[in-house]
Coordinates of C-alpha atoms in Angstrom, one line a residue:
X807 CA -6.0 -18.7 -26.3
X808 CA -6.5 -22.4 -26.9
X809 CA -2.9 -23.3 -27.5
X810 CA 0.0 -23.0 -25.0
X811 CA 1.6 -19.7 -25.8
X812 CA 3.4 -16.7 -24.4
X813 CA 0.6 -14.3 -23.3
X814 CA 0.2 -11.3 -25.5
X815 CA -3.1 -9.6 -24.3
X816 CA -4.9 -9.8 -21.0
X817 CA -8.6 -9.2 -20.9
X818 CA -9.9 -7.5 -17.7
X819 CA -13.4 -8.9 -17.7
X820 CA -14.6 -7.1 -14.6
X821 CA -15.2 -3.8 -16.5
X822 CA -18.0 -5.5 -18.5
X823 CA -20.1 -5.3 -15.3
X824 CA -20.1 -1.4 -15.2
X825 CA -20.8 -0.4 -18.8
X826 CA -24.0 1.4 -17.9
X827 CA -22.4 3.2 -14.9
X828 CA -19.0 3.8 -16.4
X829 CA -19.2 7.6 -16.3
X830 CA -20.4 7.6 -12.7
X831 CA -17.6 5.3 -11.6
X832 CA -15.1 7.4 -13.6
X833 CA -16.2 10.7 -12.0
X834 CA -16.0 9.1 -8.5
X835 CA -12.5 7.8 -9.1
X836 CA -11.3 11.1 -10.6
X837 CA -12.5 13.0 -7.5
X838 CA -10.7 10.5 -5.2
X839 CA -7.5 10.6 -7.2
X840 CA -7.4 14.4 -7.2
X841 CA -8.0 14.4 -3.4
X842 CA -5.2 11.8 -2.9
X843 CA -2.7 13.7 -5.0
X844 CA -3.5 17.1 -3.3
X845 CA -3.5 15.8 0.2
X846 CA -0.3 13.7 0.0
X847 CA 1.6 16.3 -2.0
X848 CA 0.7 19.1 0.4
X849 CA 1.9 17.1 3.4
X850 CA 5.1 16.1 1.7
X851 CA 5.7 19.8 0.8
X852 CA 4.9 20.9 4.4
X853 CA 7.3 18.3 5.9
X854 CA 10.1 19.3 3.4
X855 CA 9.7 23.0 3.9
X856 CA 9.3 23.2 7.6
X857 CA 12.5 22.6 9.5
X858 CA 10.8 21.8 12.8
X859 CA 9.3 18.8 11.0
X860 CA 12.7 17.4 10.0
X861 CA 12.5 14.7 12.7
X862 CA 12.5 10.9 12.3
X863 CA 8.7 10.5 12.6
X864 CA 7.9 13.1 10.0
X865 CA 10.6 11.8 7.6
X866 CA 9.0 8.3 7.8
X867 CA 5.6 10.0 7.2
X868 CA 7.1 11.7 4.1
X869 CA 8.2 8.3 2.8
X870 CA 4.7 6.9 3.5
X871 CA 3.0 9.8 1.7
X872 CA 5.3 9.4 -1.3
X873 CA 4.4 5.7 -1.5
X874 CA 0.7 6.6 -1.4
X875 CA 1.3 8.8 -4.4
X876 CA 3.3 6.1 -6.1
X877 CA 0.6 3.4 -5.6
X878 CA -2.4 5.5 -6.6
X879 CA -0.7 7.1 -9.6
X880 CA 0.6 3.8 -10.9
X881 CA -2.9 2.3 -10.9
X882 CA -5.8 4.8 -10.9
X883 CA -5.1 6.6 -14.2
X884 CA -5.0 3.2 -15.9
X885 CA -8.3 2.2 -14.2
X886 CA -9.9 5.5 -15.3
X887 CA -8.8 4.9 -18.9
X888 CA -10.2 1.4 -18.9
X889 CA -13.6 2.6 -17.5
X890 CA -14.1 4.9 -20.5
X891 CA -12.8 2.4 -23.0
X892 CA -14.9 0.0 -25.0
X893 CA -12.1 -2.6 -25.0
X894 CA -10.6 -3.9 -21.8
X895 CA -7.6 -5.9 -23.1
X896 CA -4.1 -4.7 -22.1
X897 CA -0.7 -5.7 -23.4
X898 CA 1.0 -8.4 -21.3
X899 CA 3.9 -6.0 -20.7
X900 CA 1.5 -3.5 -19.1
X901 CA -0.1 -6.2 -17.1
X902 CA 3.3 -7.3 -15.6
X903 CA 4.2 -3.7 -15.0
X904 CA 0.9 -3.3 -13.0
X905 CA 1.8 -6.3 -10.9
X906 CA 5.2 -4.9 -10.2
X907 CA 3.9 -1.5 -9.2
X908 CA 1.0 -2.9 -7.1
X909 CA 3.2 -5.3 -5.1
X910 CA 6.1 -2.9 -4.6
X911 CA 3.5 -0.4 -3.3
X912 CA 2.1 -2.9 -0.9
X913 CA 5.6 -4.0 0.2
X914 CA 6.8 -0.4 0.7
X915 CA 3.7 0.4 2.7
X916 CA 4.1 -2.5 5.1
X917 CA 7.9 -1.8 5.5
X918 CA 7.2 1.9 6.1
X919 CA 4.7 1.0 8.8
X920 CA 7.3 -1.4 10.3
X921 CA 9.8 1.5 10.4
X922 CA 7.3 3.8 12.0
X923 CA 6.4 1.2 14.6
X924 CA 10.1 0.9 15.5
X925 CA 10.4 4.7 15.7
X926 CA 7.4 4.7 18.1
X927 CA 9.0 1.9 20.2
X928 CA 12.3 3.8 20.6
X929 CA 10.4 7.1 21.4
X930 CA 8.2 5.5 24.1
X931 CA 10.5 2.9 25.6
X932 CA 13.8 4.8 25.3
X933 CA 12.9 8.5 25.3
X934 CA 16.2 9.7 26.8
X935 CA 18.2 7.9 24.1
X936 CA 15.8 8.6 21.2
X937 CA 17.9 11.4 19.6
X938 CA 21.1 9.2 19.8
X939 CA 19.4 6.1 18.4
X940 CA 17.2 7.7 15.7
X941 CA 19.8 10.0 14.0
X942 CA 19.0 11.5 10.6
X943 CA 21.6 9.3 9.0
X944 CA 20.0 6.2 10.4
X945 CA 16.5 7.3 9.5
X946 CA 17.6 7.9 5.9
X947 CA 19.3 4.5 5.8
X948 CA 16.1 2.8 7.0
X949 CA 14.0 4.7 4.4
X950 CA 16.5 3.7 1.6
X951 CA 16.4 0.1 2.8
X952 CA 12.5 0.1 2.8
X953 CA 12.4 1.1 -0.9
X954 CA 15.4 -0.9 -2.0
X955 CA 14.2 -4.1 -0.3
X956 CA 10.8 -3.9 -1.9
X957 CA 12.0 -3.1 -5.5
X958 CA 14.8 -5.6 -5.6
X959 CA 12.5 -8.3 -4.3
X960 CA 9.9 -8.0 -7.0
X961 CA 12.5 -7.3 -9.7
X962 CA 13.7 -10.8 -9.0
X963 CA 10.3 -12.5 -8.6
X964 CA 8.0 -11.0 -11.2
X965 CA 10.1 -12.4 -14.1
X966 CA 9.2 -15.9 -12.8
X967 CA 5.6 -15.2 -13.8
X968 CA 6.5 -13.6 -17.0
X969 CA 8.2 -16.8 -18.2
X970 CA 5.1 -18.9 -17.8
X971 CA 3.1 -20.3 -20.7
X972 CA -0.6 -19.5 -20.7
X973 CA -3.7 -21.3 -21.9
X974 CA -6.2 -18.5 -21.2
X975 CA -6.0 -14.7 -20.9
X976 CA -9.2 -13.5 -19.1
X977 CA -9.0 -12.1 -15.6
X978 CA -12.2 -11.2 -13.7
X979 CA -10.7 -8.1 -12.1
X980 CA -10.1 -4.4 -12.9
X981 CA -6.3 -4.8 -12.8
X982 CA -3.8 -7.6 -13.2
X983 CA -3.0 -9.9 -10.4
X984 CA -0.1 -12.4 -10.0
X985 CA -2.3 -15.1 -8.4
X986 CA -4.9 -14.9 -11.2
X987 CA -2.2 -14.9 -13.9
X988 CA -0.8 -18.1 -12.4
X989 CA -4.3 -19.6 -12.6
X990 CA -4.3 -18.9 -16.3
X991 CA -1.0 -20.8 -16.8
X992 CA -1.1 -24.2 -18.4
X993 CA 1.2 -25.5 -15.7
X994 CA 2.9 -24.0 -12.7
X995 CA 6.2 -25.4 -11.4
X996 CA 6.7 -26.2 -7.8
X997 CA 9.4 -23.5 -7.7
X998 CA 6.9 -20.9 -9.0
X999 CA 4.2 -21.9 -6.4
X1000 CA 6.7 -21.9 -3.5
X1001 CA 8.2 -18.6 -4.7
X1002 CA 4.8 -16.8 -4.5
X1003 CA 4.3 -17.9 -0.9
X1004 CA 7.9 -16.9 0.0
X1005 CA 7.4 -13.5 -1.5
X1006 CA 4.1 -13.1 0.3
X1007 CA 5.9 -13.9 3.6
X1008 CA 8.7 -11.4 2.8
X1009 CA 6.1 -8.7 1.9
X1010 CA 3.7 -9.1 4.9
X1011 CA 5.3 -11.5 7.4
X1012 CA 8.7 -9.9 7.7
X1013 CA 7.4 -6.3 8.4
X1014 CA 4.9 -7.7 10.9
X1015 CA 7.7 -9.1 13.0
X1016 CA 9.2 -5.7 14.0
X1017 CA 5.6 -4.2 14.2
X1018 CA 4.5 -7.0 16.7
X1019 CA 7.7 -6.7 18.6
X1020 CA 7.4 -2.9 18.9
X1021 CA 3.8 -3.0 20.1
X1022 CA 4.5 -5.8 22.6
X1023 CA 7.3 -3.7 24.1
X1024 CA 5.2 -0.5 24.0
X1025 CA 2.3 -2.3 25.8
X1026 CA 4.6 -3.7 28.5
X1027 CA 6.1 -0.2 29.1
X1028 CA 2.7 1.4 29.2
X1029 CA 1.4 -1.0 31.8
X1030 CA 4.2 0.1 34.2
X1031 CA 4.1 3.8 33.6
X1032 CA 1.9 6.8 34.5
X1033 CA -1.5 7.6 33.0
X1034 CA 0.0 10.6 31.2
X1035 CA 2.6 8.4 29.5
X1036 CA -0.1 5.9 28.5
X1037 CA -2.2 8.7 27.0
X1038 CA 0.8 10.0 25.0
X1039 CA 1.5 6.5 23.7
X1040 CA -2.1 6.0 22.7
X1041 CA -2.1 9.4 21.0
X1042 CA 1.0 8.7 18.9
X1043 CA 0.2 5.1 18.0
X1044 CA -3.5 5.5 17.1
X1045 CA -3.0 6.8 13.5
X1046 CA -0.3 4.1 12.9
X1047 CA -2.6 1.3 14.2
X1048 CA -5.5 2.6 12.1
X1049 CA -3.3 2.7 9.0
X1050 CA -2.1 -0.8 9.6
X1051 CA -5.5 -2.3 10.2
X1052 CA -7.0 -0.5 7.2
X1053 CA -4.2 -1.6 4.8
X1054 CA -4.3 -5.2 6.1
X1055 CA -8.0 -5.4 5.5
X1056 CA -7.5 -4.1 1.9
X1057 CA -4.8 -6.6 1.3
X1058 CA -6.9 -9.4 2.8
X1059 CA -9.8 -8.7 0.5
X1060 CA -7.5 -8.5 -2.5
X1061 CA -6.0 -11.9 -1.6
X1062 CA -9.5 -13.3 -1.0
X1063 CA -10.8 -12.1 -4.3
X1064 CA -7.8 -13.6 -6.2
X1065 CA -7.7 -17.1 -4.6
X1066 CA -11.4 -17.9 -4.0
X1067 CA -14.7 -17.8 -5.9
X1068 CA -16.5 -14.8 -4.6
X1069 CA -19.0 -14.4 -7.5
X1070 CA -21.8 -14.4 -4.9
X1071 CA -20.7 -10.8 -4.0
X1072 CA -22.4 -8.3 -6.3
X1073 CA -20.1 -7.2 -9.2
X1074 CA -20.3 -3.5 -8.3
X1075 CA -19.2 -4.2 -4.7
X1076 CA -16.3 -6.4 -5.9
X1077 CA -15.1 -3.6 -8.1
X1078 CA -15.3 -1.1 -5.3
X1079 CA -13.5 -3.3 -2.9
X1080 CA -10.9 -4.1 -5.6
X1081 CA -10.0 -0.4 -5.7
X1082 CA -10.1 0.0 -1.9
X1083 CA -6.4 -0.8 -1.8
X1084 CA -5.3 2.1 -3.9
X1085 CA -7.9 4.6 -2.9
X1086 CA -8.8 4.3 0.8
X1087 CA -5.3 3.8 2.2
X1088 CA -3.7 6.7 0.2
X1089 CA -6.6 8.9 1.3
X1090 CA -6.7 7.7 4.9
X1091 CA -3.0 8.2 5.7
X1092 CA -2.9 12.0 5.1
X1093 CA -6.2 12.5 6.8
X1094 CA -5.2 10.5 9.9
X1095 CA -1.7 11.9 10.3
X1096 CA -2.5 15.4 9.0
X1097 CA -5.5 15.9 11.4
X1098 CA -4.2 13.8 14.4
X1099 CA -0.6 15.0 14.8
X1100 CA -0.7 18.5 16.2
X1101 CA 2.6 19.7 14.7
X1102 CA 1.5 18.9 11.1
X1103 CA -2.0 20.3 11.8
X1104 CA -0.6 23.6 13.1
X1105 CA 1.7 24.0 10.2
X1106 CA -1.0 23.3 7.7
X1107 CA -3.3 25.8 9.5
X1108 CA -0.5 28.4 9.3
X1109 CA -0.2 27.9 5.5
X1110 CA -4.0 28.2 5.1
X1111 CA -4.1 31.4 7.1
X1112 CA -1.3 32.9 4.9

């Protein structure tokens, strides 16, 4: 596109690097996607069916697993289709929809992790008042807020990018990205540039505030309590910390790839790391929580035996 115009098609150039291995990549992604759907669906079903699991921590986990399904299903079928296609251009409307789903997935994930950190904080620091503070009504309100906050935020901000005029339409990635689209724009207003940073802070910075606060309080309590209490705190917080670190790494690489020239990294590795965000986190969460939390593990074992 040489002239300034409203973008019609977006070319995802990264797929040109995997032509000879497209069927191998496709098979690997299919296996991962099936594993993600089965693992998360089973744990959602287990939590919904088993009344002993109708507790705040498990309701937050149910929301987390639902988001893993949302994120992977929104992106992976499209990526698999593109891998088998000879053409890798997508309508602009699909591109903007990808951006919306990808960023709402990331926002819901961080907000879910923030809600779970707060739940662990109340459980460890105020165990006698836990049932009074974390009522079912309050938990449902927090989960509703997590999803509503994320969707409203990007419903407002994504149209800002849609309204831009573009001089190019080629993105060196396997899916659309708001930062790369802005680089294709003929000109970006100050408002648009600032809004992206504000949204980034609202997506990552805001959830990290309650997460940091919760763990500072948990650490201060653990330093003053018995060894048994410390072990219990470590046991309940380990899966959460692992999920947080893993997802932050995935987001960090995604940001790095969008804003800097990393062509020195082999193309195959860039593609693998690009899909890390919607494969490893959705797969890690059910594995970490399903195997680590004894109540979920015991219920799953009971279902398998039956």
